[in-house]
Amino acid sequence: MQSRTPQFLRSSRGRLKIVRRGAVGLFATVALFAFAQQQQTQEPSQQRPAHPEKPVLLPITNRLPDANDQMEMHQQQSKKEKVEVANSMRLKQISDDAARLLELATELKTAVDKTNKDTLSVDVIRKADTIERLAKGVKEKMKLTVGAG
């Protein structure tokens, strides 16, 4: 009847290899534990700071822009300038329309004051219609934002 012991354990060399491996593993574990203890017990002045005084410069984040990057930045700047011009034009149109609204409203008020309580002239109705269309246009322009999103 054969024993269940593997062949390498039957020889003295096999047992010696196992003992050596165990000793090396045990030594590595003890050395690692001692190193960890030493790091924890060091004084704060001896430990390395979490944030070094000199910043770490990564090549990707600190590289100079290439031709494609420069072109993209130029396009973004150009787009921003176009948006600013469009917004300033829209603001000027709103201001002009508001001034025109004030003028028409004043004219309508004086025209209504001159009429009788029973009659309304066609001119008064036209001015009221013009004021209404102009007011709706101003409202829509105020809602509009060029370059949002």
Tab-separated table of N, CA, C and O in Angstrom, residues 24-133:
chain	number	residue	atom	x	y	z
A	24	VAL	N	11.486	32.212	4.087
A	24	VAL	CA	11.565	33.436	3.279
A	24	VAL	C	10.254	34.219	3.387
A	24	VAL	O	10.256	35.441	3.548
A	25	GLY	N	9.122	33.535	3.315
A	25	GLY	CA	7.822	34.197	3.447
A	25	GLY	C	7.662	34.844	4.810
A	25	GLY	O	7.175	35.969	4.932
A	26	LEU	N	8.073	34.147	5.851
A	26	LEU	CA	7.984	34.673	7.204
A	26	LEU	C	8.893	35.895	7.365
A	26	LEU	O	8.489	36.908	7.946
A	27	PHE	N	10.101	35.818	6.819
A	27	PHE	CA	11.024	36.949	6.892
A	27	PHE	C	10.455	38.172	6.165
A	27	PHE	O	10.537	39.295	6.674
A	28	ALA	N	9.896	37.961	4.997
A	28	ALA	CA	9.315	39.069	4.225
A	28	ALA	C	8.161	39.711	4.990
A	28	ALA	O	8.028	40.940	5.028
A	29	THR	N	7.339	38.904	5.617
A	29	THR	CA	6.210	39.431	6.387
A	29	THR	C	6.698	40.248	7.575
A	29	THR	O	6.184	41.344	7.849
A	30	VAL	N	7.687	39.747	8.291
A	30	VAL	CA	8.228	40.464	9.455
A	30	VAL	C	8.886	41.769	9.006
A	30	VAL	O	8.714	42.819	9.650
A	31	ALA	N	9.619	41.748	7.899
A	31	ALA	CA	10.292	42.949	7.415
A	31	ALA	C	9.264	44.006	7.003
A	31	ALA	O	9.426	45.202	7.302
A	32	LEU	N	8.208	43.599	6.346
A	32	LEU	CA	7.158	44.517	5.937
A	32	LEU	C	6.462	45.134	7.150
A	32	LEU	O	6.204	46.337	7.196
A	33	PHE	N	6.180	44.318	8.155
A	33	PHE	CA	5.544	44.801	9.374
A	33	PHE	C	6.459	45.797	10.095
A	33	PHE	O	6.004	46.843	10.555
A	34	ALA	N	7.757	45.509	10.169
A	34	ALA	CA	8.711	46.401	10.832
A	34	ALA	C	8.810	47.731	10.083
A	34	ALA	O	8.865	48.806	10.701
A	35	PHE	N	8.803	47.684	8.760
A	35	PHE	CA	8.869	48.905	7.958
A	35	PHE	C	7.627	49.767	8.193
A	35	PHE	O	7.723	50.980	8.344
A	36	ALA	N	6.453	49.143	8.237
A	36	ALA	CA	5.203	49.875	8.465
A	36	ALA	C	5.218	50.518	9.850
A	36	ALA	O	4.787	51.667	10.018
A	37	GLN	N	5.724	49.803	10.847
A	37	GLN	CA	5.798	50.362	12.193
A	37	GLN	C	6.757	51.547	12.245
A	37	GLN	O	6.489	52.550	12.909
A	38	GLN	N	7.858	51.440	11.526
A	38	GLN	CA	8.840	52.515	11.516
A	38	GLN	C	8.239	53.772	10.866
A	38	GLN	O	8.464	54.880	11.349
A	39	GLN	N	7.485	53.615	9.812
A	39	GLN	CA	6.859	54.754	9.137
A	39	GLN	C	5.846	55.444	10.049
A	39	GLN	O	5.713	56.653	10.031
A	40	GLN	N	5.138	54.662	10.844
A	40	GLN	CA	4.124	55.239	11.727
A	40	GLN	C	4.748	55.956	12.920
A	40	GLN	O	4.198	56.929	13.429
A	41	THR	N	5.896	55.469	13.385
A	41	THR	CA	6.494	56.041	14.586
A	41	THR	C	7.440	57.191	14.295
A	41	THR	O	7.935	57.815	15.230
A	42	GLN	N	7.710	57.507	13.028
A	42	GLN	CA	8.595	58.627	12.718
A	42	GLN	C	7.951	59.931	13.158
A	42	GLN	O	6.739	60.080	13.167
A	43	GLU	N	8.772	60.887	13.506
A	43	GLU	CA	8.270	62.196	13.880
A	43	GLU	C	7.710	62.895	12.639
A	43	GLU	O	8.164	62.636	11.529
A	44	PRO	N	6.733	63.785	12.814
A	44	PRO	CA	6.145	64.467	11.665
A	44	PRO	C	7.165	65.248	10.831
A	44	PRO	O	7.003	65.378	9.643
A	45	SER	N	8.232	65.756	11.454
A	45	SER	CA	9.221	66.515	10.690
A	45	SER	C	10.024	65.608	9.764
A	45	SER	O	10.549	66.059	8.757
A	46	GLN	N	10.139	64.322	10.112
A	46	GLN	CA	10.900	63.401	9.284
A	46	GLN	C	10.058	62.800	8.167
A	46	GLN	O	10.589	62.332	7.178
A	47	GLN	N	8.743	62.796	8.333
A	47	GLN	CA	7.887	62.213	7.305
A	47	GLN	C	7.821	63.149	6.108
A	47	GLN	O	7.942	64.361	6.221
A	48	ARG	N	7.579	62.550	4.936
A	48	ARG	CA	7.444	63.348	3.727
A	48	ARG	C	6.102	64.063	3.753
A	48	ARG	O	5.099	63.485	4.142
A	49	PRO	N	6.060	65.311	3.352
A	49	PRO	CA	4.783	66.035	3.342
A	49	PRO	C	3.848	65.462	2.282
A	49	PRO	O	4.288	64.943	1.257
A	50	ALA	N	2.546	65.574	2.567
A	50	ALA	CA	1.551	65.054	1.625
A	50	ALA	C	1.586	65.866	0.334
A	50	ALA	O	1.423	65.323	-0.749
A	51	HIS	N	1.795	67.172	0.450
A	51	HIS	CA	1.884	68.036	-0.721
A	51	HIS	C	3.283	68.632	-0.753
A	51	HIS	O	3.609	69.487	0.068
A	52	PRO	N	4.109	68.211	-1.671
A	52	PRO	CA	5.465	68.765	-1.698
A	52	PRO	C	5.427	70.261	-2.008
A	52	PRO	O	4.488	70.772	-2.592
A	53	GLU	N	6.469	70.942	-1.568
A	53	GLU	CA	6.533	72.382	-1.781
A	53	GLU	C	6.609	72.711	-3.261
A	53	GLU	O	6.065	73.700	-3.717
A	54	LYS	N	7.304	71.904	-4.018
A	54	LYS	CA	7.427	72.126	-5.444
A	54	LYS	C	6.337	71.326	-6.153
A	54	LYS	O	6.230	70.122	-5.950
A	55	PRO	N	5.485	71.971	-6.959
A	55	PRO	CA	4.389	71.239	-7.598
A	55	PRO	C	4.902	70.244	-8.627
A	55	PRO	O	5.949	70.442	-9.240
A	56	VAL	N	4.156	69.185	-8.771
A	56	VAL	CA	4.493	68.172	-9.750
A	56	VAL	C	3.999	68.657	-11.108
A	56	VAL	O	2.841	69.021	-11.268
A	57	LEU	N	4.875	68.694	-12.077
A	57	LEU	CA	4.511	69.152	-13.411
A	57	LEU	C	4.317	67.949	-14.314
A	57	LEU	O	5.252	67.208	-14.576
A	58	LEU	N	3.095	67.765	-14.759
A	58	LEU	CA	2.802	66.662	-15.655
A	58	LEU	C	2.963	67.135	-17.094
A	58	LEU	O	2.506	68.221	-17.450
A	59	PRO	N	3.586	66.331	-17.940
A	59	PRO	CA	3.827	66.780	-19.319
A	59	PRO	C	2.544	67.062	-20.096
A	59	PRO	O	2.490	67.972	-20.900
A	60	ILE	N	1.488	66.314	-19.845
A	60	ILE	CA	0.255	66.504	-20.601
A	60	ILE	C	-0.412	67.817	-20.222
A	60	ILE	O	-0.897	68.549	-21.074
A	61	THR	N	-0.427	68.150	-18.947
A	61	THR	CA	-1.130	69.356	-18.514
A	61	THR	C	-0.316	70.622	-18.725
A	61	THR	O	-0.877	71.704	-18.743
A	62	ASN	N	0.988	70.502	-18.902
A	62	ASN	CA	1.830	71.681	-19.010
A	62	ASN	C	2.471	71.828	-20.376
A	62	ASN	O	3.442	72.541	-20.532
A	63	ARG	N	1.904	71.193	-21.362
A	63	ARG	CA	2.496	71.290	-22.691
A	63	ARG	C	2.016	72.560	-23.382
A	63	ARG	O	0.967	73.099	-23.059
A	64	LEU	N	2.804	73.018	-24.323
A	64	LEU	CA	2.420	74.184	-25.105
A	64	LEU	C	1.373	73.760	-26.136
A	64	LEU	O	1.403	72.639	-26.632
A	65	PRO	N	0.440	74.645	-26.469
A	65	PRO	CA	-0.591	74.275	-27.443
A	65	PRO	C	0.008	74.089	-28.831
A	65	PRO	O	0.841	74.878	-29.266
A	66	ASP	N	-0.424	73.036	-29.508
A	66	ASP	CA	0.045	72.804	-30.867
A	66	ASP	C	-0.851	73.580	-31.833
A	66	ASP	O	-1.708	74.356	-31.429
A	67	ALA	N	-0.648	73.378	-33.131
A	67	ALA	CA	-1.382	74.148	-34.141
A	67	ALA	C	-2.886	73.904	-34.056
A	67	ALA	O	-3.688	74.833	-34.201
A	68	ASN	N	-3.295	72.667	-33.801
A	68	ASN	CA	-4.724	72.361	-33.681
A	68	ASN	C	-5.348	73.066	-32.472
A	68	ASN	O	-6.446	73.609	-32.560
A	69	ASP	N	-4.638	73.046	-31.351
A	69	ASP	CA	-5.133	73.727	-30.154
A	69	ASP	C	-5.238	75.231	-30.376
A	69	ASP	O	-6.205	75.867	-29.960
A	70	GLN	N	-4.233	75.801	-31.048
A	70	GLN	CA	-4.261	77.233	-31.323
A	70	GLN	C	-5.429	77.596	-32.227
A	70	GLN	O	-6.108	78.599	-32.018
A	71	MET	N	-5.687	76.755	-33.241
A	71	MET	CA	-6.796	77.003	-34.149
A	71	MET	C	-8.129	76.917	-33.400
A	71	MET	O	-9.019	77.756	-33.580
A	72	GLU	N	-8.260	75.929	-32.519
A	72	GLU	CA	-9.492	75.775	-31.739
A	72	GLU	C	-9.702	76.970	-30.807
A	72	GLU	O	-10.813	77.486	-30.692
A	73	MET	N	-8.630	77.436	-30.152
A	73	MET	CA	-8.745	78.601	-29.274
A	73	MET	C	-9.138	79.843	-30.070
A	73	MET	O	-9.945	80.653	-29.619
A	74	HIS	N	-8.572	79.980	-31.288
A	74	HIS	CA	-8.907	81.118	-32.137
A	74	HIS	C	-10.379	81.074	-32.543
A	74	HIS	O	-11.068	82.094	-32.541
A	75	GLN	N	-10.872	79.870	-32.880
A	75	GLN	CA	-12.279	79.727	-33.257
A	75	GLN	C	-13.196	80.044	-32.081
A	75	GLN	O	-14.237	80.684	-32.257
A	76	GLN	N	-12.832	79.589	-30.894
A	76	GLN	CA	-13.642	79.883	-29.711
A	76	GLN	C	-13.667	81.382	-29.433
A	76	GLN	O	-14.715	81.940	-29.095
A	77	GLN	N	-12.525	82.038	-29.573
A	77	GLN	CA	-12.451	83.484	-29.359
A	77	GLN	C	-13.295	84.199	-30.399
A	77	GLN	O	-14.025	85.139	-30.074
A	78	SER	N	-13.208	83.752	-31.651
A	78	SER	CA	-13.982	84.363	-32.726
A	78	SER	C	-15.481	84.184	-32.472
A	78	SER	O	-16.268	85.118	-32.666
A	79	LYS	N	-15.864	82.991	-32.034
A	79	LYS	CA	-17.271	82.724	-31.744
A	79	LYS	C	-17.753	83.615	-30.599
A	79	LYS	O	-18.844	84.173	-30.641
A	80	LYS	N	-16.918	83.760	-29.570
A	80	LYS	CA	-17.280	84.607	-28.425
A	80	LYS	C	-17.474	86.054	-28.866
A	80	LYS	O	-18.412	86.724	-28.443
A	81	GLU	N	-16.599	86.531	-29.746
A	81	GLU	CA	-16.716	87.904	-30.239
A	81	GLU	C	-18.000	88.075	-31.048
A	81	GLU	O	-18.681	89.091	-30.928
A	82	LYS	N	-18.330	87.078	-31.876
A	82	LYS	CA	-19.560	87.145	-32.665
A	82	LYS	C	-20.787	87.179	-31.758
A	82	LYS	O	-21.745	87.912	-32.022
A	83	VAL	N	-20.762	86.391	-30.701
A	83	VAL	CA	-21.881	86.364	-29.757
A	83	VAL	C	-22.025	87.717	-29.075
A	83	VAL	O	-23.132	88.238	-28.922
A	84	GLU	N	-20.901	88.303	-28.671
A	84	GLU	CA	-20.944	89.612	-28.019
A	84	GLU	C	-21.481	90.684	-28.958
A	84	GLU	O	-22.275	91.537	-28.554
A	85	VAL	N	-21.081	90.631	-30.231
A	85	VAL	CA	-21.574	91.602	-31.214
A	85	VAL	C	-23.074	91.418	-31.417
A	85	VAL	O	-23.835	92.394	-31.441
A	86	ALA	N	-23.517	90.167	-31.561
A	86	ALA	CA	-24.947	89.897	-31.765
A	86	ALA	C	-25.760	90.354	-30.558
A	86	ALA	O	-26.844	90.937	-30.723
A	87	ASN	N	-25.254	90.098	-29.359
A	87	ASN	CA	-25.979	90.525	-28.151
A	87	ASN	C	-26.036	92.057	-28.038
A	87	ASN	O	-27.048	92.611	-27.631
A	88	SER	N	-24.953	92.738	-28.399
A	88	SER	CA	-24.975	94.207	-28.329
A	88	SER	C	-25.933	94.778	-29.381
A	88	SER	O	-26.623	95.766	-29.114
A	89	MET	N	-25.990	94.152	-30.569
A	89	MET	CA	-26.942	94.602	-31.594
A	89	MET	C	-28.380	94.389	-31.116
A	89	MET	O	-29.244	95.254	-31.309
A	90	ARG	N	-28.630	93.246	-30.489
A	90	ARG	CA	-29.970	92.950	-29.974
A	90	ARG	C	-30.355	93.954	-28.892
A	90	ARG	O	-31.473	94.469	-28.856
A	91	LEU	N	-29.425	94.276	-28.028
A	91	LEU	CA	-29.689	95.257	-26.971
A	91	LEU	C	-29.995	96.629	-27.553
A	91	LEU	O	-30.900	97.332	-27.084
A	92	LYS	N	-29.265	97.026	-28.613
A	92	LYS	CA	-29.519	98.317	-29.262
A	92	LYS	C	-30.901	98.320	-29.901
A	92	LYS	O	-31.639	99.318	-29.799
A	93	GLN	N	-31.290	97.211	-30.554
A	93	GLN	CA	-32.627	97.117	-31.160
A	93	GLN	C	-33.712	97.228	-30.087
A	93	GLN	O	-34.724	97.912	-30.285
A	94	ILE	N	-33.523	96.563	-28.982
A	94	ILE	CA	-34.502	96.631	-27.888
A	94	ILE	C	-34.620	98.061	-27.377
A	94	ILE	O	-35.722	98.570	-27.142
A	95	SER	N	-33.483	98.728	-27.220
A	95	SER	CA	-33.491	100.109	-26.733
A	95	SER	C	-34.210	101.025	-27.718
A	95	SER	O	-35.029	101.870	-27.317
A	96	ASP	N	-33.920	100.865	-29.019
A	96	ASP	CA	-34.585	101.690	-30.036
A	96	ASP	C	-36.088	101.427	-30.069
A	96	ASP	O	-36.897	102.361	-30.162
A	97	ASP	N	-36.469	100.148	-30.004
A	97	ASP	CA	-37.894	99.798	-30.018
A	97	ASP	C	-38.611	100.329	-28.776
A	97	ASP	O	-39.754	100.773	-28.860
A	98	ALA	N	-37.949	100.296	-27.639
A	98	ALA	CA	-38.561	100.813	-26.413
A	98	ALA	C	-38.764	102.317	-26.508
A	98	ALA	O	-39.797	102.846	-26.073
A	99	ALA	N	-37.800	103.024	-27.097
A	99	ALA	CA	-37.954	104.471	-27.287
A	99	ALA	C	-39.119	104.757	-28.243
A	99	ALA	O	-39.921	105.675	-28.016
A	100	ARG	N	-39.229	103.968	-29.304
A	100	ARG	CA	-40.336	104.118	-30.261
A	100	ARG	C	-41.669	103.816	-29.572
A	100	ARG	O	-42.674	104.492	-29.816
A	101	LEU	N	-41.687	102.787	-28.689
A	101	LEU	CA	-42.907	102.469	-27.938
A	101	LEU	C	-43.349	103.647	-27.077
A	101	LEU	O	-44.544	103.972	-27.022
A	102	LEU	N	-42.402	104.269	-26.410
A	102	LEU	CA	-42.724	105.418	-25.564
A	102	LEU	C	-43.309	106.556	-26.397
A	102	LEU	O	-44.309	107.176	-26.024
A	103	GLU	N	-42.691	106.789	-27.536
A	103	GLU	CA	-43.176	107.851	-28.430
A	103	GLU	C	-44.599	107.562	-28.918
A	103	GLU	O	-45.481	108.437	-28.884
A	104	LEU	N	-44.850	106.325	-29.368
A	104	LEU	CA	-46.187	105.950	-29.851
A	104	LEU	C	-47.222	105.992	-28.729
A	104	LEU	O	-48.368	106.407	-28.945
A	105	ALA	N	-46.831	105.550	-27.536
A	105	ALA	CA	-47.772	105.569	-26.403
A	105	ALA	C	-48.145	107.001	-26.035
A	105	ALA	O	-49.312	107.285	-25.723
A	106	THR	N	-47.191	107.905	-26.104
A	106	THR	CA	-47.473	109.312	-25.814
A	106	THR	C	-48.423	109.899	-26.867
A	106	THR	O	-49.374	110.612	-26.538
A	107	GLU	N	-48.149	109.575	-28.148
A	107	GLU	CA	-49.027	110.046	-29.229
A	107	GLU	C	-50.431	109.474	-29.072
A	107	GLU	O	-51.432	110.182	-29.285
A	108	LEU	N	-50.520	108.191	-28.708
A	108	LEU	CA	-51.829	107.562	-28.522
A	108	LEU	C	-52.590	108.236	-27.377
A	108	LEU	O	-53.797	108.491	-27.488
A	109	LYS	N	-51.890	108.540	-26.314
A	109	LYS	CA	-52.527	109.193	-25.162
A	109	LYS	C	-53.097	110.545	-25.564
A	109	LYS	O	-54.239	110.879	-25.232
A	110	THR	N	-52.311	111.331	-26.281
A	110	THR	CA	-52.814	112.656	-26.696
A	110	THR	C	-53.962	112.525	-27.691
A	110	THR	O	-54.921	113.304	-27.639
A	111	ALA	N	-53.903	111.505	-28.585
A	111	ALA	CA	-54.983	111.306	-29.553
A	111	ALA	C	-56.267	110.864	-28.854
A	111	ALA	O	-57.368	111.300	-29.217
A	112	VAL	N	-56.145	110.000	-27.852
A	112	VAL	CA	-57.327	109.534	-27.116
A	112	VAL	C	-57.915	110.677	-26.294
A	112	VAL	O	-59.143	110.800	-26.173
A	113	ASP	N	-57.077	111.539	-25.753
A	113	ASP	CA	-57.561	112.676	-24.976
A	113	ASP	C	-58.360	113.659	-25.849
A	113	ASP	O	-59.291	114.309	-25.368
A	114	LYS	N	-58.015	113.763	-27.131
A	114	LYS	CA	-58.687	114.685	-28.040
A	114	LYS	C	-60.029	114.151	-28.540
A	114	LYS	O	-60.874	114.917	-28.965
A	115	THR	N	-60.212	112.825	-28.537
A	115	THR	CA	-61.450	112.253	-29.084
A	115	THR	C	-62.587	112.343	-28.077
A	115	THR	O	-62.370	112.504	-26.879
A	116	ASN	N	-63.800	112.198	-28.615
A	116	ASN	CA	-64.994	112.170	-27.761
A	116	ASN	C	-65.109	110.809	-27.106
A	116	ASN	O	-64.463	109.843	-27.513
A	117	LYS	N	-66.004	110.713	-26.151
A	117	LYS	CA	-66.189	109.431	-25.484
A	117	LYS	C	-66.950	108.442	-26.364
A	117	LYS	O	-66.878	107.246	-26.153
A	118	ASP	N	-67.628	108.892	-27.392
A	118	ASP	CA	-68.398	107.999	-28.255
A	118	ASP	C	-67.671	107.650	-29.549
A	118	ASP	O	-68.050	106.702	-30.226
A	119	THR	N	-66.663	108.366	-29.928
A	119	THR	CA	-66.003	108.116	-31.211
A	119	THR	C	-64.544	107.749	-31.015
A	119	THR	O	-63.854	108.261	-30.136
A	120	LEU	N	-64.091	106.843	-31.865
A	120	LEU	CA	-62.676	106.452	-31.883
A	120	LEU	C	-62.214	106.554	-33.323
A	120	LEU	O	-62.836	105.972	-34.219
A	121	SER	N	-61.148	107.239	-33.585
A	121	SER	CA	-60.690	107.418	-34.962
A	121	SER	C	-59.892	106.189	-35.400
A	121	SER	O	-59.374	105.420	-34.591
A	122	VAL	N	-59.800	106.027	-36.715
A	122	VAL	CA	-59.029	104.923	-37.293
A	122	VAL	C	-57.553	105.091	-36.954
A	122	VAL	O	-56.835	104.115	-36.732
A	123	ASP	N	-57.103	106.324	-36.878
A	123	ASP	CA	-55.703	106.614	-36.542
A	123	ASP	C	-55.356	106.085	-35.142
A	123	ASP	O	-54.274	105.527	-34.932
A	124	VAL	N	-56.256	106.218	-34.195
A	124	VAL	CA	-56.037	105.738	-32.828
A	124	VAL	C	-55.937	104.217	-32.820
A	124	VAL	O	-55.065	103.632	-32.147
A	125	ILE	N	-56.803	103.562	-33.572
A	125	ILE	CA	-56.783	102.090	-33.624
A	125	ILE	C	-55.493	101.594	-34.267
A	125	ILE	O	-54.880	100.632	-33.802
A	126	ARG	N	-55.055	102.270	-35.328
A	126	ARG	CA	-53.791	101.886	-35.989
A	126	ARG	C	-52.600	102.056	-35.032
A	126	ARG	O	-51.704	101.217	-34.997
A	127	LYS	N	-52.588	103.145	-34.298
A	127	LYS	CA	-51.481	103.366	-33.352
A	127	LYS	C	-51.482	102.297	-32.260
A	127	LYS	O	-50.423	101.791	-31.868
A	128	ALA	N	-52.654	101.932	-31.779
A	128	ALA	CA	-52.742	100.893	-30.746
A	128	ALA	C	-52.249	99.551	-31.297
A	128	ALA	O	-51.530	98.804	-30.612
A	129	ASP	N	-52.606	99.251	-32.551
A	129	ASP	CA	-52.157	98.009	-33.185
A	129	ASP	C	-50.635	98.019	-33.371
A	129	ASP	O	-49.953	97.020	-33.121
A	130	THR	N	-50.087	99.139	-33.787
A	130	THR	CA	-48.635	99.271	-33.963
A	130	THR	C	-47.920	99.092	-32.630
A	130	THR	O	-46.886	98.406	-32.545
A	131	ILE	N	-48.467	99.699	-31.584
A	131	ILE	CA	-47.873	99.569	-30.249
A	131	ILE	C	-47.877	98.113	-29.807
A	131	ILE	O	-46.888	97.604	-29.265
A	132	GLU	N	-48.991	97.421	-30.075
A	132	GLU	CA	-49.096	96.019	-29.670
A	132	GLU	C	-48.059	95.154	-30.388
A	132	GLU	O	-47.374	94.343	-29.766
A	133	ARG	N	-47.915	95.337	-31.709
A	133	ARG	CA	-46.925	94.548	-32.474
A	133	ARG	C	-45.504	94.868	-32.003
A	133	ARG	O	-44.670	93.964	-31.853
